[in-house]
Short mmCIF file of C-alpha atoms in Angstrom, two decimals:
data_model
loop_
_atom_site.label_atom_id
_atom_site.label_comp_id
_atom_site.label_asym_id
_atom_site.label_seq_id
_atom_site.Cartn_x
_atom_site.Cartn_y
_atom_site.Cartn_z
CA UNK E 640 -0.16 0.03 0.01
CA UNK E 641 2.69 2.72 0.92
CA UNK E 642 5.03 1.78 -2.14
CA UNK E 643 1.86 1.51 -4.49
CA UNK E 644 0.17 4.36 -3.30
CA UNK E 645 1.36 6.82 -0.68
CA UNK E 646 4.54 7.21 -2.12
CA UNK E 647 3.49 8.14 -5.95
CA UNK E 648 1.03 10.27 -4.62
CA UNK E 649 3.69 11.79 -2.56
CA UNK E 650 5.93 12.40 -5.36
CA UNK E 651 2.89 13.63 -7.83
CA UNK E 652 2.00 16.43 -4.94
CA UNK E 653 6.11 17.10 -4.55
CA UNK E 654 5.80 17.72 -8.82
CA UNK E 655 2.79 19.23 -8.90
CA UNK E 656 3.68 22.16 -6.34
CA UNK E 657 6.85 23.04 -7.98
CA UNK E 658 5.39 22.88 -10.92
CA UNK E 659 2.94 25.27 -10.29
CA UNK E 660 5.47 27.56 -7.85
CA UNK E 661 7.98 27.48 -11.38
CA UNK E 662 4.79 28.72 -13.45
CA UNK E 663 4.40 31.48 -10.95
CA UNK E 664 7.94 32.83 -10.96
CA UNK E 665 8.45 32.02 -14.85
CA UNK E 666 5.61 34.95 -15.39
CA UNK E 667 7.35 36.93 -13.42
CA UNK E 668 11.48 36.15 -15.20
CA UNK E 669 9.17 36.80 -17.91
CA UNK E 670 8.14 39.90 -17.34
CA UNK E 671 11.88 41.15 -16.12
CA UNK E 672 13.50 39.75 -19.21
CA UNK E 673 11.19 41.82 -21.42
CA UNK E 674 11.79 44.44 -19.50
CA UNK E 675 15.51 44.23 -19.58
CA UNK E 676 15.49 43.53 -23.59
CA UNK E 677 14.00 46.52 -23.76
CA UNK E 678 15.45 48.45 -21.04
CA UNK E 679 12.78 48.69 -18.46
CA UNK E 680 12.26 47.52 -14.93
CA UNK E 681 9.57 45.26 -14.61
CA UNK E 682 8.20 44.94 -11.50
CA UNK E 683 9.31 46.92 -8.85
CA UNK E 684 6.37 47.35 -6.50
CA UNK E 685 5.24 44.03 -4.94
CA UNK E 686 8.40 43.20 -2.55
CA UNK E 687 11.63 44.17 -3.14
CA UNK E 688 12.47 44.31 -7.05
CA UNK E 689 8.98 42.71 -7.68
CA UNK E 690 9.52 39.14 -6.02
CA UNK E 691 6.51 38.71 -4.80
CA UNK E 692 4.55 39.74 -7.89
CA UNK E 693 3.11 35.99 -8.44
CA UNK E 694 1.35 35.66 -5.00
CA UNK E 695 -0.20 39.20 -5.78
CA UNK E 696 -1.38 37.67 -9.34
CA UNK E 697 -2.69 34.75 -7.43
CA UNK E 698 -4.43 36.98 -5.21
CA UNK E 699 -5.83 39.10 -7.81
CA UNK E 700 -6.77 35.82 -10.06
CA UNK E 701 -8.69 33.79 -7.57
CA UNK E 702 -10.79 37.15 -6.04
CA UNK E 703 -11.58 38.41 -9.15
CA UNK E 704 -15.59 37.49 -10.24
CA UNK E 705 -15.73 34.65 -12.74
CA UNK E 706 -18.11 36.00 -16.08
CA UNK E 707 -19.35 33.09 -18.24
CA UNK E 708 -20.88 34.73 -21.71
CA UNK E 709 -24.99 33.82 -21.73
CA UNK E 710 -24.35 32.16 -25.67
CA UNK E 711 -21.37 30.02 -24.10
CA UNK E 712 -22.12 26.73 -23.78
CA UNK E 713 -22.00 25.72 -19.95
CA UNK E 714 -20.53 22.18 -20.13
CA UNK E 715 -18.10 22.80 -22.36
CA UNK E 716 -17.52 26.76 -21.38
CA UNK E 717 -16.90 24.63 -17.92
CA UNK E 718 -14.71 21.72 -19.38
CA UNK E 719 -12.12 23.29 -21.21
CA UNK E 720 -9.89 25.00 -19.03
CA UNK E 721 -9.42 21.54 -17.07
CA UNK E 722 -9.00 19.79 -19.99
CA UNK E 723 -6.34 22.26 -20.78
CA UNK E 724 -4.71 21.55 -17.74
CA UNK E 725 -4.52 18.26 -16.48
CA UNK E 726 -3.30 16.47 -19.25
CA UNK E 727 -0.39 19.47 -18.91
CA UNK E 728 0.12 18.08 -15.57
CA UNK E 729 -0.14 14.38 -15.81
CA UNK E 730 2.98 14.51 -18.78
CA UNK E 731 5.20 14.52 -15.71
CA UNK E 732 3.81 10.90 -15.32
CA UNK E 733 6.91 10.14 -17.09
CA UNK E 734 9.77 12.51 -16.79
CA UNK E 735 12.56 11.26 -15.32
CA UNK E 736 14.04 14.33 -12.28
CA UNK E 737 17.03 11.71 -11.67
CA UNK E 738 17.86 8.39 -10.80
CA UNK E 739 17.33 7.44 -7.20
CA UNK E 740 17.48 8.95 -3.74
CA UNK E 741 17.84 7.52 -0.29
CA UNK E 742 15.35 9.21 1.93
CA UNK E 743 14.30 7.83 5.61
CA UNK E 744 16.19 4.55 4.39
CA UNK E 745 14.24 4.01 1.69
CA UNK E 746 15.15 3.87 -1.67
CA UNK E 747 12.95 5.95 -3.67
CA UNK E 748 13.51 6.51 -7.40
CA UNK E 749 13.09 10.10 -8.57
CA UNK E 750 10.50 9.66 -11.32
CA UNK E 751 6.87 8.68 -11.26
CA UNK E 752 6.41 6.05 -13.15
CA UNK E 753 8.98 4.60 -16.01
CA UNK E 754 6.33 3.43 -19.14
CA UNK E 755 7.86 0.86 -21.60
CA UNK E 756 6.45 3.71 -23.81
CA UNK E 757 7.31 6.98 -22.27
CA UNK E 758 7.25 8.86 -25.68
CA UNK E 759 4.68 7.61 -27.22
CA UNK E 760 2.24 8.62 -24.25
CA UNK E 761 4.39 12.27 -23.52
CA UNK E 762 3.04 12.28 -27.11
CA UNK E 763 -0.41 11.41 -27.38
CA UNK E 764 -1.27 13.24 -23.17
CA UNK E 765 -0.08 15.96 -24.32
CA UNK E 766 -1.91 16.00 -27.37
CA UNK E 767 -5.13 15.89 -25.94
CA UNK E 768 -4.83 19.41 -24.49
CA UNK E 769 -5.67 21.03 -28.20
CA UNK E 770 -9.35 20.04 -27.66
CA UNK E 771 -9.17 22.29 -24.43
CA UNK E 772 -8.49 24.91 -26.71
CA UNK E 773 -10.62 24.16 -29.24
CA UNK E 774 -13.62 23.63 -26.88
CA UNK E 775 -12.75 26.76 -25.22
CA UNK E 776 -13.16 28.88 -28.21
CA UNK E 777 -16.07 26.59 -29.42
CA UNK E 778 -18.19 26.95 -26.55
CA UNK E 779 -17.34 30.79 -25.79
CA UNK E 780 -19.49 31.10 -28.92
CA UNK E 781 -17.56 34.49 -29.57
CA UNK E 782 -16.09 35.55 -32.18
CA UNK E 783 -12.13 36.43 -31.25
CA UNK E 784 -11.70 33.59 -29.34
CA UNK E 785 -12.85 30.92 -31.78
CA UNK E 786 -10.81 32.14 -34.62
CA UNK E 787 -7.93 32.23 -32.38
CA UNK E 788 -8.62 28.39 -31.28
CA UNK E 789 -8.35 27.71 -35.59
CA UNK E 790 -5.37 28.88 -35.21
CA UNK E 791 -4.33 27.21 -32.16
CA UNK E 792 -5.39 23.99 -33.54
CA UNK E 793 -4.12 24.21 -37.31
CA UNK E 794 -0.58 25.38 -36.30
CA UNK E 795 -0.67 22.79 -33.58
CA UNK E 796 -0.93 19.62 -35.30
CA UNK E 797 1.23 20.92 -37.81
CA UNK E 798 4.60 21.17 -36.26
CA UNK E 799 3.17 18.12 -34.35
CA UNK E 800 3.69 15.88 -37.35
CA UNK E 801 7.40 17.52 -37.80
CA UNK E 802 8.05 16.89 -34.01
CA UNK E 803 7.26 13.16 -33.45
CA UNK E 804 9.09 12.36 -36.69
CA UNK E 805 12.61 14.06 -35.14
CA UNK E 806 11.75 11.85 -31.69
CA UNK E 807 11.46 8.76 -33.59
CA UNK E 808 15.01 9.38 -35.77
CA UNK E 809 15.81 9.70 -32.12
CA UNK E 810 14.08 6.38 -30.71
CA UNK E 811 15.86 4.91 -33.39
CA UNK E 812 19.57 6.31 -32.01
CA UNK E 813 18.23 5.32 -28.30
CA UNK E 814 16.72 1.91 -29.09
CA UNK E 815 14.22 2.75 -27.14
CA UNK E 816 10.65 4.64 -26.12
CA UNK E 817 11.54 4.85 -22.21
CA UNK E 818 12.59 8.37 -21.12
CA UNK E 819 15.04 6.38 -18.20
CA UNK E 820 16.18 3.95 -21.08
CA UNK E 821 16.89 6.71 -23.06
CA UNK E 822 18.75 8.50 -20.38
CA UNK E 823 20.72 6.01 -19.75
CA UNK E 824 21.26 5.33 -22.99
CA UNK E 825 22.60 8.78 -23.40
CA UNK E 826 25.32 8.05 -20.43
CA UNK E 827 26.44 4.61 -22.41
CA UNK E 828 27.12 6.72 -25.47
CA UNK E 829 28.83 9.07 -23.39
CA UNK E 830 27.48 11.73 -25.32
CA UNK E 831 24.12 13.55 -25.13
CA UNK E 832 22.19 13.13 -28.17
CA UNK E 833 22.31 16.77 -29.38
CA UNK E 834 25.80 16.13 -30.58
CA UNK E 835 24.74 13.35 -32.41
CA UNK E 836 21.09 14.36 -33.76
CA UNK E 837 22.05 18.34 -34.42
CA UNK E 838 19.27 18.81 -36.55
CA UNK E 839 16.60 16.68 -34.80
CA UNK E 840 17.39 19.38 -31.86
CA UNK E 841 17.43 22.63 -34.24
CA UNK E 842 13.48 21.24 -35.53
CA UNK E 843 12.44 20.26 -31.62
CA UNK E 844 13.01 23.80 -30.48
CA UNK E 845 11.69 25.12 -33.39
CA UNK E 846 8.16 22.62 -33.12
CA UNK E 847 8.09 23.11 -29.37
CA UNK E 848 8.11 27.33 -29.81
CA UNK E 849 4.96 26.80 -32.47
CA UNK E 850 3.34 24.00 -30.15
CA UNK E 851 3.09 26.21 -27.33
CA UNK E 852 1.90 29.00 -29.15
CA UNK E 853 5.01 31.13 -27.96
CA UNK E 854 6.77 33.64 -30.04
CA UNK E 855 7.34 33.99 -33.06
CA UNK E 856 4.63 31.63 -33.60
CA UNK E 857 2.38 33.23 -31.15
CA UNK E 858 -0.39 33.75 -33.62
CA UNK E 859 -3.15 32.79 -31.53
CA UNK E 860 -2.64 35.05 -29.37
CA UNK E 861 -1.84 37.86 -31.62
CA UNK E 862 -3.20 40.96 -29.70
CA UNK E 863 -3.64 42.84 -32.52
CA UNK E 864 -5.57 41.22 -34.57
CA UNK E 865 -7.73 38.81 -32.21
CA UNK E 866 -7.71 40.59 -28.99
CA UNK E 867 -6.58 37.92 -26.26
CA UNK E 868 -6.54 34.75 -28.31
CA UNK E 869 -9.05 31.71 -27.52
CA UNK E 870 -9.30 32.67 -23.39
CA UNK E 871 -10.67 36.17 -24.59
CA UNK E 872 -14.15 35.31 -22.49
CA UNK E 873 -12.31 33.42 -19.43
CA UNK E 874 -12.02 35.35 -16.61
CA UNK E 875 -10.73 34.58 -12.75
CA UNK E 876 -10.30 31.48 -12.08
CA UNK E 877 -10.64 30.14 -15.37
CA UNK E 878 -8.52 32.18 -17.19
CA UNK E 879 -5.76 31.67 -14.60
CA UNK E 880 -6.34 27.65 -15.55
CA UNK E 881 -5.37 28.85 -19.01
CA UNK E 882 -2.60 30.61 -18.58
CA UNK E 883 -1.31 27.79 -16.44
CA UNK E 884 -1.59 25.25 -18.65
CA UNK E 885 0.20 27.46 -21.37
CA UNK E 886 3.39 27.83 -19.36
CA UNK E 887 3.10 24.35 -17.79
CA UNK E 888 3.22 23.11 -21.15
CA UNK E 889 6.25 25.62 -21.69
CA UNK E 890 8.28 23.40 -18.48
CA UNK E 891 7.20 20.13 -19.98
CA UNK E 892 8.71 20.46 -23.64
CA UNK E 893 11.65 22.06 -21.85
CA UNK E 894 11.52 19.33 -19.56
CA UNK E 895 10.95 16.79 -22.18
CA UNK E 896 13.76 18.22 -24.72
CA UNK E 897 16.05 17.81 -21.25
CA UNK E 898 15.64 14.19 -21.70
CA UNK E 899 16.20 13.66 -25.55
CA UNK E 900 18.88 15.97 -25.69
CA UNK E 901 20.34 17.37 -22.90
CA UNK E 902 21.41 14.55 -20.78
CA UNK E 903 18.59 14.42 -18.45
CA UNK E 904 19.58 14.20 -15.18
CA UNK E 905 23.73 13.79 -16.45
CA UNK E 906 26.42 15.77 -15.19
CA UNK E 907 28.35 17.69 -18.25
CA UNK E 908 31.45 17.50 -19.06
CA UNK E 909 31.56 13.44 -17.56
CA UNK E 910 34.52 12.48 -19.12
CA UNK E 911 36.97 15.18 -18.32
CA UNK E 912 38.76 14.50 -15.11
CA UNK E 913 39.89 17.42 -14.30
CA UNK E 914 35.87 18.41 -14.19
CA UNK E 915 34.19 15.15 -12.42
CA UNK E 916 33.77 16.84 -8.77
CA UNK E 917 30.61 18.06 -11.13
CA UNK E 918 29.13 14.72 -10.71
CA UNK E 919 28.63 15.23 -6.67
CA UNK E 920 26.04 17.97 -7.43
CA UNK E 921 22.72 15.59 -7.56
CA UNK E 922 21.22 14.22 -10.77
CA UNK E 923 17.58 16.37 -10.16
CA UNK E 924 19.54 20.07 -10.10
CA UNK E 925 21.45 19.14 -13.18
CA UNK E 926 17.62 18.04 -14.88
CA UNK E 927 16.36 21.54 -12.77
CA UNK E 928 19.71 23.57 -14.31
CA UNK E 929 19.43 22.53 -17.77
CA UNK E 930 15.19 22.98 -17.85
CA UNK E 931 15.69 26.46 -16.86
CA UNK E 932 18.58 27.20 -19.78
CA UNK E 933 16.24 25.26 -22.27
CA UNK E 934 13.23 27.83 -20.40
CA UNK E 935 15.15 31.28 -20.49
CA UNK E 936 16.18 30.65 -24.14
CA UNK E 937 12.53 30.66 -24.83
CA UNK E 938 12.18 33.76 -22.97
CA UNK E 939 14.93 35.28 -25.02
CA UNK E 940 13.50 34.68 -28.21
CA UNK E 941 10.29 35.54 -27.46
CA UNK E 942 12.26 39.37 -26.60
CA UNK E 943 14.28 39.20 -29.78
CA UNK E 944 12.06 37.75 -32.67
CA UNK E 945 9.08 39.53 -34.15
CA UNK E 946 6.36 36.96 -35.10
CA UNK E 947 5.71 34.91 -38.17
CA UNK E 948 2.65 35.35 -40.46
CA UNK E 949 -0.14 32.86 -41.01
CA UNK E 950 1.30 32.05 -44.58
CA UNK E 951 4.92 31.91 -43.40
CA UNK E 952 3.91 29.65 -40.13
CA UNK E 953 2.45 26.72 -42.71
CA UNK E 954 5.24 27.50 -44.87
CA UNK E 955 7.61 26.83 -42.48
CA UNK E 956 5.75 23.96 -40.70
CA UNK E 957 4.51 21.94 -44.02
CA UNK E 958 7.90 22.58 -46.57
CA UNK E 959 10.26 23.24 -44.70
CA UNK E 960 10.73 21.17 -41.54
CA UNK E 961 8.43 18.57 -42.40
CA UNK E 962 10.93 17.71 -45.51
CA UNK E 963 13.86 18.28 -42.89
CA UNK E 964 12.52 15.91 -40.50
CA UNK E 965 12.16 13.16 -42.94
CA UNK E 966 15.24 13.63 -44.50
CA UNK E 967 17.26 13.24 -40.90
CA UNK E 968 15.09 10.44 -39.99
CA UNK E 969 16.34 8.92 -43.29
CA UNK E 970 19.65 9.68 -42.20
CA UNK E 971 19.38 8.33 -38.68
CA UNK E 972 18.20 5.34 -39.62
CA UNK E 973 20.51 4.01 -42.76
CA UNK E 974 23.48 5.09 -40.24
CA UNK E 975 21.90 3.15 -37.63
CA UNK E 976 21.95 0.16 -39.67
CA UNK E 977 24.91 0.12 -41.41
CA UNK E 978 27.36 1.37 -38.55
CA UNK X 528 7.38 -4.38 -13.41
CA UNK X 529 4.03 -5.40 -13.91
CA UNK X 530 1.57 -3.75 -15.72
CA UNK X 531 -0.20 -2.25 -12.59
CA UNK X 532 2.86 -1.21 -11.24
CA UNK X 533 3.55 0.87 -14.27
CA UNK X 534 0.19 2.36 -14.96
CA UNK X 535 -1.24 2.75 -11.62
CA UNK X 536 0.63 5.88 -10.42
CA UNK X 537 -0.84 7.43 -13.95
CA UNK X 538 -3.80 6.61 -12.86
CA UNK X 539 -3.21 8.42 -9.51
CA UNK X 540 -1.78 10.75 -11.59
CA UNK X 541 -5.02 11.54 -13.54
CA UNK X 542 -6.96 11.53 -10.27
CA UNK X 543 -4.53 13.98 -8.38
CA UNK X 544 -4.48 16.34 -11.04
CA UNK X 545 -7.92 16.03 -11.42
CA UNK X 546 -8.53 16.79 -7.99
CA UNK X 547 -5.96 19.72 -7.10
CA UNK X 548 -7.20 21.46 -10.55
CA UNK X 549 -10.96 21.28 -9.35
CA UNK X 550 -9.92 22.21 -5.12
CA UNK X 551 -8.16 25.28 -7.17
CA UNK X 552 -11.71 25.91 -8.92
CA UNK X 553 -13.22 24.93 -6.25
CA UNK X 554 -11.84 27.64 -3.61
CA UNK X 555 -11.89 30.99 -6.27
CA UNK X 556 -15.83 29.61 -6.53
CA UNK X 557 -15.96 30.49 -3.05
CA UNK X 558 -14.01 33.59 -2.73
CA UNK X 559 -14.94 35.99 -5.67
CA UNK X 560 -18.05 38.05 -6.32
CA UNK X 561 -20.40 37.22 -8.52
CA UNK X 562 -22.40 40.65 -9.94
CA UNK X 563 -23.87 39.17 -13.33
CA UNK X 564 -25.60 41.48 -15.41
CA UNK X 565 -26.89 41.62 -18.99
CA UNK X 566 -24.42 44.03 -20.21
CA UNK X 567 -21.22 41.97 -18.73
CA UNK X 568 -22.79 38.50 -19.79
CA UNK X 569 -22.66 39.00 -23.46
CA UNK X 570 -19.91 37.80 -26.17
CA UNK X 571 -17.54 40.24 -26.15
CA UNK X 572 -16.91 41.97 -29.99
CA UNK X 573 -15.17 44.78 -29.04
CA UNK X 574 -17.72 47.04 -27.21
CA UNK X 575 -20.07 46.79 -29.53
CA UNK X 576 -23.68 45.12 -29.20
CA UNK X 577 -23.26 41.19 -30.38
CA UNK X 578 -24.34 41.15 -34.01
CA UNK X 579 -24.46 37.93 -35.58
CA UNK X 580 -23.94 33.94 -33.88
CA UNK X 581 -20.02 33.47 -34.23
CA UNK X 582 -20.09 29.80 -35.30
CA UNK X 583 -20.12 30.79 -38.71
CA UNK X 584 -18.21 29.00 -42.03
CA UNK X 585 -14.76 29.54 -41.95
CA UNK X 586 -11.89 29.27 -43.87
CA UNK X 587 -11.87 25.45 -45.64
CA UNK X 588 -7.74 25.56 -46.00
CA UNK X 589 -8.33 24.50 -41.42
CA UNK X 590 -10.02 21.52 -42.69
CA UNK X 591 -7.31 20.48 -45.25
CA UNK X 592 -4.77 21.28 -42.70
CA UNK X 593 -6.69 18.43 -40.28
CA UNK X 594 -6.77 15.78 -43.28
CA UNK X 595 -2.82 16.29 -43.98
CA UNK X 596 -2.32 15.89 -40.41
CA UNK X 597 -4.23 12.85 -39.83
CA UNK X 598 -2.22 11.55 -43.25
CA UNK X 599 1.06 12.08 -41.48
CA UNK X 600 0.35 11.47 -38.06
CA UNK X 601 -1.12 8.00 -38.62
CA UNK X 602 2.44 6.99 -40.12
CA UNK X 603 3.95 8.36 -37.30
CA UNK X 604 2.58 5.91 -35.11
CA UNK X 605 3.80 3.06 -37.41
CA UNK X 606 7.69 4.51 -37.01
CA UNK X 607 7.04 3.91 -33.34
CA UNK X 608 7.30 0.34 -33.56
CA UNK X 609 9.82 0.37 -36.03
CA UNK X 610 12.01 2.99 -34.47
CA UNK X 611 12.33 0.93 -31.31
CA UNK X 612 13.35 -2.31 -33.09
CA UNK X 613 15.28 -1.49 -36.04
CA UNK X 614 18.53 -3.08 -34.53
CA UNK X 615 16.88 -6.65 -35.20
CA UNK X 616 15.13 -6.06 -38.31
CA UNK X 617 18.46 -4.43 -39.89
CA UNK X 618 18.46 -4.51 -43.76
CA UNK X 619 15.04 -5.38 -43.99
CA UNK X 620 13.12 -3.35 -41.72
CA UNK X 621 14.95 -0.41 -43.57
CA UNK X 622 13.98 -1.28 -47.20
CA UNK X 623 10.36 -2.30 -45.56
CA UNK X 624 10.05 1.14 -44.52
CA UNK X 625 11.79 3.09 -47.11
CA UNK X 626 8.90 1.48 -49.26
CA UNK X 627 6.30 2.67 -46.58
CA UNK X 628 7.69 5.91 -46.20
CA UNK X 629 8.17 6.63 -50.44
CA UNK X 630 4.41 6.61 -51.04
CA UNK X 631 3.88 8.97 -48.30
CA UNK X 632 6.29 10.89 -50.12
CA UNK X 633 4.71 11.00 -53.67
CA UNK X 634 1.60 11.69 -51.77
CA UNK X 635 2.99 14.55 -49.94
CA UNK X 636 4.72 15.87 -53.35
CA UNK X 637 1.28 15.36 -54.83
CA UNK X 638 -0.37 17.63 -52.05
CA UNK X 639 2.29 20.40 -52.66
CA UNK X 640 1.84 20.28 -56.21
CA UNK X 641 -1.36 20.62 -55.45
CA UNK X 642 -1.25 23.50 -53.45
CA UNK X 643 -2.55 21.98 -50.45
CA UNK X 644 0.46 22.82 -49.01
CA UNK X 645 -0.16 26.59 -49.62
CA UNK X 646 -1.91 28.97 -47.66
CA UNK X 647 -4.32 31.39 -49.19
#
């Protein structure tokens, strides 16, 4: 009972708490980074240098009135934000934060479960969130949210093809779908897969930006054309759930990218003898650091690049990334068989 | 590890995530004010009165993208098991998948030529 239920549930609560606080501070960091890039200060009022701003934001969102348009579909309007958040959270079930640690004299693995089909689980569960976006836009029965959810769904499915294909070429290299096995394979190879599959990494990062509706692919939320996006009609806590899901998804794709390409919990420079002391740092610290680096890259890109036009977005997805991913897959498969 | 041991945490996580989300909504529902009125509950339309229903006709391009996505996604589902056991299939698997992907590439080239991949 304790091994089957209590410890996993404890781990889940730790993961959810960590993710929610990470999201809160991601929002602050994003505002700060944007501000610094634009030579502003960003939030400064709540606490020293605005460090308490996330708490103020949460309090405000909880106490705001929850308005539902009279013309909206009542059931789907309520369901949509839940359907966006829950898949984003449960993806973490298979993400390995490290190998294992000893706590109270018991060996505890630093992942919730290690599925043999881990990667397939991530790809399929993460796509469920898309239903939430479409339902949210449709149930609002308002023009801008509907247009935005159409854009979001077309964009996400277009890039999903290329991203899934690059993940397949990575499976060819690693020979497993389990995320724990993929990291161990990188340890055995003695090199992170970003160096073996650089093209796949580039496609993955571009696809990750597009699938999380981040700049320069934030067309579903283009304020100048679409007001606020698919959550225009949402307010209060339901709006907060959409917001939460968006940032959780960013953390998810970064965590998956770290596991697949950047060696997961492995310490860098393991082959350099005078840097061997880096291996003393716990694996989950490396994992968090790498995830943070990838997230910072997202923020940097948002502050630097202007938004794509919709036809450019579609052309990049269908005419550049998909052929590139196909060629990359073919080359990886041929090399795997010949070598 | 048995199937139950591996998948029980996934089911548990689903329940935990649902409970946490419901708790957040419930907590907000207890606190937030609720003063509805007719104007407030109208759908947003840049400040003017809502004219028509939002669920109107929209561009057929979205439908086309969805169709193409289904073709490609089903194909990648076939790729997953193939990629895992490629070290055992070796040359046989390579040729087999070459034929499979070859057919797909012909369809892709056709879609490209007919302009299905162009937006606008």
